[in-house]
Short mmCIF file of C-alpha atoms and ligand atoms in Angstrom, two decimals:
data_model
loop_
_atom_site.label_atom_id
_atom_site.label_comp_id
_atom_site.label_asym_id
_atom_site.label_seq_id
_atom_site.Cartn_x
_atom_site.Cartn_y
_atom_site.Cartn_z
CA MET A 1 89.66 99.90 94.85
CA HIS A 2 86.98 97.23 95.10
CA TYR A 3 86.77 94.19 92.85
CA SER A 4 83.40 95.34 91.50
CA ASP A 5 85.22 98.35 89.97
CA PHE A 6 86.91 95.81 87.67
CA LYS A 7 83.68 93.84 87.02
CA LEU A 8 85.27 90.77 88.58
CA ALA A 9 83.38 87.85 90.10
CA THR A 10 84.17 86.20 93.41
CA THR A 11 85.37 82.61 93.49
CA LYS A 12 82.42 81.81 95.78
CA THR A 13 79.97 82.76 93.02
CA LEU A 14 81.89 81.02 90.23
CA LEU A 15 82.35 77.84 92.25
CA ALA A 16 78.74 77.64 93.43
CA ARG A 17 77.75 77.57 89.74
CA ALA A 18 80.46 74.99 89.02
CA MET A 19 79.20 72.70 91.80
CA ARG A 20 75.68 72.91 90.45
CA GLY A 21 76.93 72.23 86.91
CA GLY A 22 79.36 69.42 87.79
CA TYR A 23 82.47 71.08 86.38
CA ALA A 24 85.53 72.86 87.83
CA VAL A 25 86.79 76.39 87.29
CA PRO A 26 90.51 76.43 86.45
CA ALA A 27 92.80 78.69 88.45
CA PHE A 28 95.64 79.53 86.09
CA ASN A 29 98.60 81.51 87.45
CA PHE A 30 100.00 84.53 85.62
CA TYR A 31 102.92 86.91 86.17
CA ASN A 32 103.20 89.16 83.12
CA LEU A 33 101.34 90.50 80.10
CA GLU A 34 101.86 87.36 78.02
CA THR A 35 100.67 84.87 80.63
CA LEU A 36 97.66 87.05 81.52
CA SER A 37 96.59 87.37 77.88
CA ALA A 38 97.19 83.66 77.26
CA ILE A 39 94.67 82.80 79.99
CA LEU A 40 92.12 85.44 78.96
CA ASP A 41 92.35 84.42 75.29
CA ALA A 42 91.60 80.83 76.34
CA ALA A 43 88.68 81.98 78.53
CA ASN A 44 87.24 84.16 75.76
CA ILE A 45 87.62 81.49 73.05
CA THR A 46 86.04 78.72 75.14
CA GLN A 47 83.59 80.98 76.99
CA SER A 48 84.81 79.54 80.25
CA PRO A 49 84.86 81.17 83.67
CA VAL A 50 88.45 81.42 84.87
CA ILE A 51 90.29 82.30 88.07
CA LEU A 52 93.34 84.50 87.49
CA ALA A 53 95.75 83.41 90.20
CA VAL A 54 98.57 85.65 91.44
CA SER A 55 101.08 84.33 93.95
CA GLU A 56 102.84 86.58 96.45
CA THR A 57 106.03 86.48 94.40
CA ALA A 58 104.13 87.17 91.16
CA LEU A 59 102.56 90.20 92.83
CA GLU A 60 106.01 91.38 93.86
CA TYR A 61 107.33 90.76 90.33
CA MET A 62 104.60 92.73 88.54
CA GLY A 63 104.10 95.42 91.17
CA ASP A 64 100.68 96.60 92.34
CA LYS A 65 100.18 99.32 89.76
CA LEU A 66 101.22 97.39 86.70
CA LEU A 67 99.20 94.37 87.73
CA MET A 68 95.99 96.32 88.40
CA GLY A 69 96.60 98.42 85.28
CA MET A 70 96.69 95.24 83.19
CA ILE A 71 93.48 93.98 84.81
CA HIS A 72 91.87 97.36 84.14
CA GLY A 73 92.83 97.17 80.46
CA ALA A 74 92.09 93.49 79.92
CA THR A 75 89.17 92.19 77.87
CA TYR A 76 86.98 89.63 79.60
CA LYS A 77 83.34 88.86 80.23
CA LYS A 78 81.83 90.87 83.06
CA ASN A 79 81.36 88.91 86.32
CA GLN A 80 82.91 85.71 84.94
CA ILE A 81 86.54 86.13 85.93
CA ALA A 82 87.97 86.16 89.46
CA LEU A 83 91.25 87.70 90.55
CA HIS A 84 92.67 85.54 93.30
CA LEU A 85 95.68 85.75 95.63
CA ASP A 86 97.33 82.31 95.57
CA HIS A 87 99.12 81.17 98.76
CA GLY A 88 98.98 84.33 100.84
CA HIS A 89 101.12 83.60 103.87
CA SER A 90 99.95 86.39 106.18
CA PHE A 91 96.87 88.38 107.11
CA GLU A 92 98.64 91.52 105.85
CA ILE A 93 99.22 90.26 102.29
CA CYS A 94 95.58 89.10 102.07
CA LYS A 95 94.39 92.52 103.26
CA HIS A 96 96.70 94.21 100.76
CA ALA A 97 95.29 92.15 97.86
CA ILE A 98 91.71 92.87 98.92
CA ASN A 99 92.45 96.59 99.03
CA LEU A 100 93.98 96.43 95.54
CA GLY A 101 90.74 94.98 94.12
CA PHE A 102 91.22 91.20 94.29
CA SER A 103 87.91 89.34 94.49
CA SER A 104 89.32 86.31 96.28
CA VAL A 105 92.26 85.51 98.56
CA MET A 106 93.88 82.37 99.83
CA PHE A 107 95.39 82.30 103.27
CA ASP A 108 97.78 79.37 103.37
CA GLY A 109 98.30 78.40 107.00
CA SER A 110 98.87 74.77 106.16
CA THR A 111 102.30 74.60 107.76
CA LEU A 112 101.18 76.35 110.97
CA SER A 113 99.71 74.60 114.00
CA LEU A 114 96.01 73.88 113.64
CA ASP A 115 95.11 76.56 116.20
CA GLU A 116 97.25 79.19 114.51
CA ASN A 117 95.91 78.23 111.08
CA ILE A 118 92.33 78.60 112.36
CA LYS A 119 93.08 81.91 114.10
CA ILE A 120 94.61 83.68 111.09
CA SER A 121 92.21 82.11 108.58
CA ARG A 122 89.29 83.47 110.63
CA ARG A 123 90.88 86.92 110.80
CA VAL A 124 91.26 86.92 107.00
CA SER A 125 87.62 85.80 106.56
CA ASP A 126 86.32 88.50 108.91
CA TYR A 127 88.18 91.20 106.96
CA ALA A 128 87.48 89.81 103.46
CA HIS A 129 83.78 89.24 104.03
CA LYS A 130 83.27 92.91 104.91
CA PHE A 131 84.08 93.59 101.25
CA GLY A 132 82.29 90.55 99.83
CA VAL A 133 85.67 88.97 98.94
CA SER A 134 85.89 85.15 98.98
CA VAL A 135 88.37 83.27 101.13
CA GLU A 136 90.22 80.01 100.48
CA THR A 137 92.07 78.29 103.31
CA GLU A 138 94.03 75.06 103.47
CA LEU A 139 93.97 72.06 105.75
CA GLY A 140 96.60 69.37 105.25
CA VAL A 141 99.99 69.84 103.62
CA LEU A 142 100.98 69.34 99.99
CA SER A 143 104.45 68.17 99.12
CA GLY A 144 106.57 69.58 96.31
CA LYS A 145 107.88 73.02 95.59
CA GLU A 146 107.42 75.42 92.70
CA ASP A 147 109.25 78.44 94.05
CA LYS A 148 109.34 80.29 97.31
CA ASN A 149 105.52 80.60 97.38
CA THR A 150 105.16 76.97 98.23
CA LYS A 151 107.29 75.44 100.92
CA SER A 152 108.76 72.00 100.37
CA THR A 153 107.58 69.65 103.08
CA ASN A 154 106.43 66.10 103.62
CA PRO A 155 102.78 65.70 102.69
CA ILE A 156 100.10 65.36 105.35
CA TYR A 157 96.73 64.28 103.99
CA THR A 158 93.75 66.34 105.06
CA ASP A 159 91.99 64.73 108.02
CA PRO A 160 88.30 64.35 107.04
CA ASN A 161 87.34 64.41 110.72
CA LEU A 162 88.64 67.97 111.11
CA VAL A 163 87.10 69.66 108.08
CA LYS A 164 83.62 70.43 109.41
CA ASP A 165 84.88 72.21 112.48
CA PHE A 166 87.67 73.93 110.51
CA VAL A 167 85.15 75.37 108.04
CA LYS A 168 82.84 76.47 110.86
CA GLN A 169 85.57 78.17 112.85
CA THR A 170 87.39 79.83 109.96
CA LYS A 171 84.24 80.83 108.00
CA THR A 172 86.15 79.92 104.86
CA ASP A 173 84.30 79.92 101.54
CA LEU A 174 86.44 77.27 99.88
CA LEU A 175 88.83 74.67 101.21
CA ALA A 176 92.11 73.45 99.71
CA ILE A 177 92.80 69.84 100.58
CA ALA A 178 95.74 67.45 100.40
CA ILE A 179 94.89 64.09 98.80
CA GLY A 180 98.15 63.29 97.01
CA THR A 181 98.74 66.16 94.58
CA SER A 182 101.87 68.27 94.89
CA HIS A 183 103.29 71.47 93.45
CA GLY A 184 105.79 71.56 90.60
CA ALA A 185 106.73 69.27 87.73
CA TYR A 186 108.13 66.36 89.75
CA LYS A 187 104.97 65.08 91.39
CA ARG A 188 105.43 61.39 90.76
CA LYS A 189 108.02 58.85 89.75
CA THR A 190 105.55 57.28 87.30
CA ASN A 191 102.07 58.24 86.19
CA LYS A 192 100.54 55.16 87.77
CA GLU A 193 100.04 56.47 91.32
CA THR A 194 96.50 57.33 92.38
CA LEU A 195 95.03 60.19 94.39
CA ARG A 196 93.38 59.36 97.73
CA PHE A 197 89.80 59.35 96.53
CA ASP A 198 88.73 57.64 99.76
CA ILE A 199 89.81 60.72 101.72
CA LEU A 200 88.22 63.05 99.17
CA LYS A 201 84.87 61.21 99.47
CA GLN A 202 84.87 61.51 103.24
CA ILE A 203 85.73 65.21 103.06
CA ALA A 204 82.97 65.84 100.51
CA ASP A 205 80.47 63.94 102.70
CA ASN A 206 81.39 65.99 105.76
CA ILE A 207 81.22 69.41 104.06
CA PRO A 208 78.94 68.91 101.05
CA ASN A 209 78.32 72.61 100.46
CA ILE A 210 81.93 73.80 100.48
CA PRO A 211 83.73 73.85 97.13
CA LEU A 212 87.00 71.93 97.39
CA VAL A 213 90.24 73.06 95.82
CA LEU A 214 92.96 70.91 94.30
CA HIS A 215 96.39 72.53 94.25
CA GLY A 216 99.25 70.94 92.36
CA ALA A 217 96.92 69.58 89.71
CA SER A 218 99.08 69.95 86.59
CA ASN A 219 99.25 66.87 84.39
CA ILE A 220 102.77 67.70 83.07
CA PRO A 221 102.16 67.03 79.36
CA GLN A 222 104.95 64.75 78.18
CA LYS A 223 104.96 66.37 74.73
CA TYR A 224 106.30 69.58 76.32
CA ILE A 225 108.93 67.71 78.33
CA LYS A 226 110.09 65.99 75.13
CA ASN A 227 110.15 69.24 73.17
CA ILE A 228 112.03 71.12 75.88
CA ASN A 229 114.64 68.36 75.99
CA LYS A 230 114.83 68.19 72.18
CA PHE A 231 115.66 71.87 71.99
CA GLY A 232 118.38 72.07 74.61
CA GLY A 233 116.55 71.59 77.91
CA ASP A 234 117.15 68.94 80.53
CA ILE A 235 114.07 67.88 82.48
CA LYS A 236 114.02 64.31 83.75
CA ASN A 237 111.42 62.18 85.50
CA ALA A 238 108.69 64.80 85.49
CA PHE A 239 105.18 63.36 85.82
CA GLY A 240 101.89 64.94 86.84
CA ILE A 241 98.34 63.97 87.70
CA PRO A 242 96.64 62.09 84.85
CA PRO A 243 93.59 63.99 83.52
CA ALA A 244 91.25 61.07 84.31
CA GLN A 245 92.12 61.43 88.01
CA ILE A 246 91.41 65.16 87.97
CA ARG A 247 88.07 64.51 86.26
CA LYS A 248 87.21 61.95 88.94
CA ALA A 249 88.11 64.47 91.66
CA ILE A 250 85.82 67.02 89.98
CA SER A 251 82.96 64.52 90.18
CA LEU A 252 83.61 64.41 93.95
CA HIS A 253 83.15 68.14 94.74
CA VAL A 254 86.48 69.55 93.63
CA ALA A 255 85.37 72.81 92.00
CA LYS A 256 88.64 74.76 91.67
CA VAL A 257 91.67 73.18 90.03
CA ASN A 258 95.03 74.98 90.24
CA VAL A 259 97.40 74.76 87.30
CA GLU A 260 100.69 76.57 86.86
CA SER A 261 103.41 74.08 85.90
CA ASP A 262 101.62 73.03 82.68
CA SER A 263 101.53 76.68 81.56
CA ARG A 264 105.23 77.09 82.37
CA LEU A 265 106.05 74.00 80.33
CA ALA A 266 103.94 75.09 77.33
CA PHE A 267 105.54 78.55 77.40
CA THR A 268 109.11 77.33 77.83
CA SER A 269 108.74 74.63 75.20
CA ALA A 270 107.67 77.22 72.62
CA VAL A 271 110.45 79.68 73.56
CA ARG A 272 113.11 76.97 73.36
CA GLU A 273 111.90 75.66 70.01
CA PHE A 274 111.68 79.15 68.53
CA LEU A 275 115.12 80.28 69.63
CA TYR A 276 116.74 76.98 68.66
CA THR A 277 115.22 76.86 65.18
CA LYS A 278 115.28 80.56 64.31
CA LYS A 279 118.80 81.32 65.30
CA SER A 280 119.00 84.80 63.81
CA ASP A 281 115.71 86.08 65.29
CA PHE A 282 116.23 88.24 68.35
CA ASN A 283 112.91 90.05 68.67
CA PRO A 284 111.35 89.08 72.03
CA ARG A 285 107.91 89.93 70.69
CA ASP A 286 108.19 87.10 68.16
CA TYR A 287 109.11 84.34 70.58
CA LEU A 288 106.91 85.65 73.39
CA CYS A 289 103.92 85.75 71.07
CA ASN A 290 104.63 82.18 70.04
CA ALA A 291 104.91 81.13 73.67
CA LYS A 292 101.73 82.96 74.63
CA ASN A 293 99.84 81.15 71.86
CA GLU A 294 101.14 77.75 73.00
CA MET A 295 100.05 78.51 76.57
CA THR A 296 96.60 79.52 75.31
CA LYS A 297 96.37 76.24 73.41
CA ASN A 298 97.19 74.30 76.56
CA CYS A 299 94.69 76.26 78.68
CA ILE A 300 91.99 75.61 76.07
CA ASN A 301 92.77 71.91 76.09
CA GLU A 302 92.53 71.76 79.89
CA ILE A 303 89.30 73.77 79.97
CA GLN A 304 87.69 71.51 77.39
CA ASN A 305 89.09 68.12 78.30
CA ILE A 306 89.67 68.27 82.06
CA MET A 307 87.68 71.06 83.76
CA GLY A 308 84.52 70.76 81.64
CA SER A 309 84.04 74.53 82.03
CA GLY A 310 83.80 75.45 78.34
CA TYR A 311 80.61 77.25 77.27
CA LYS A 312 79.51 77.77 80.88
CA ILE A 313 79.18 81.54 80.61
P1 13P B 1 101.08 72.86 89.65
O1 13P B 1 102.51 73.01 90.02
O2 13P B 1 100.64 71.43 89.64
O3 13P B 1 100.74 73.53 88.39
O4 13P B 1 100.20 73.54 90.81
C1 13P B 1 100.02 74.93 90.84
C2 13P B 1 99.32 75.37 92.07
O5 13P B 1 98.75 74.59 92.80
C3 13P B 1 99.35 76.80 92.37
O6 13P B 1 98.71 77.09 93.57
#
């Protein structure tokens, strides 16, 4: 299949518009019917372009047929939604996603040597571009770990002096950078630390036409942490990136902002509260529907108050 069969847009197209309009397109991860509909409900309500992000493990979890069947049956605005492989770790998985009908793939060679990263990134671009599919690559290393999609390592900030040549050699359409964000809920010990905007400015000056991508951009809403803990959970010292810092990054050429942990927290908070307070209810549809609605609410909030992408379609 080809992504146009699903009336999907590429990330290159969505992000070019975002850069012109001074906003970012959110990339929200999904892994089942509820999380997919939560994101699409938010996109439809706010009339926002959205990137549906699927990690390698999420792809494995849903299976090719079920995933593409859900996309086929989903309701969304034509040419306003991208289907994106998040953190593909090999040429083969990127090729597989493209052949399924994804409109965008990320090859994550951030933990490889620079030469190896460039070599495989270029191979992915050469294949993807034959089908008009967009490619995201990464230079620099994020710290933190969500699951086995993202390896836990020490962070290495993106070197602004390398980006121009990296983009030229890899033919990447978008570039993920490391400026102090990290994956997962435990990004910071406090919420007072600041992203490296000095590095971001230099990167943006060196590659002004390439949309930049911020991974690990969840703000970890404290209301969800409190609610999870109130209803039997135990999450301590979890802090994210304050919204004001994400908005500043968006003003400096960040056009794609990746969020998964916030959705997980919204979902889990609602499930915990429901099961704790309605002790005799055992219908998964009831608590999953509740959780889906809470995730939609959070996506809407981020679209409107962080990304600035509402009413852009
Ligand atoms: P968070 O863990 O901050 O939500 O980041 C998700 C992400 O970057 C997925 O690629």
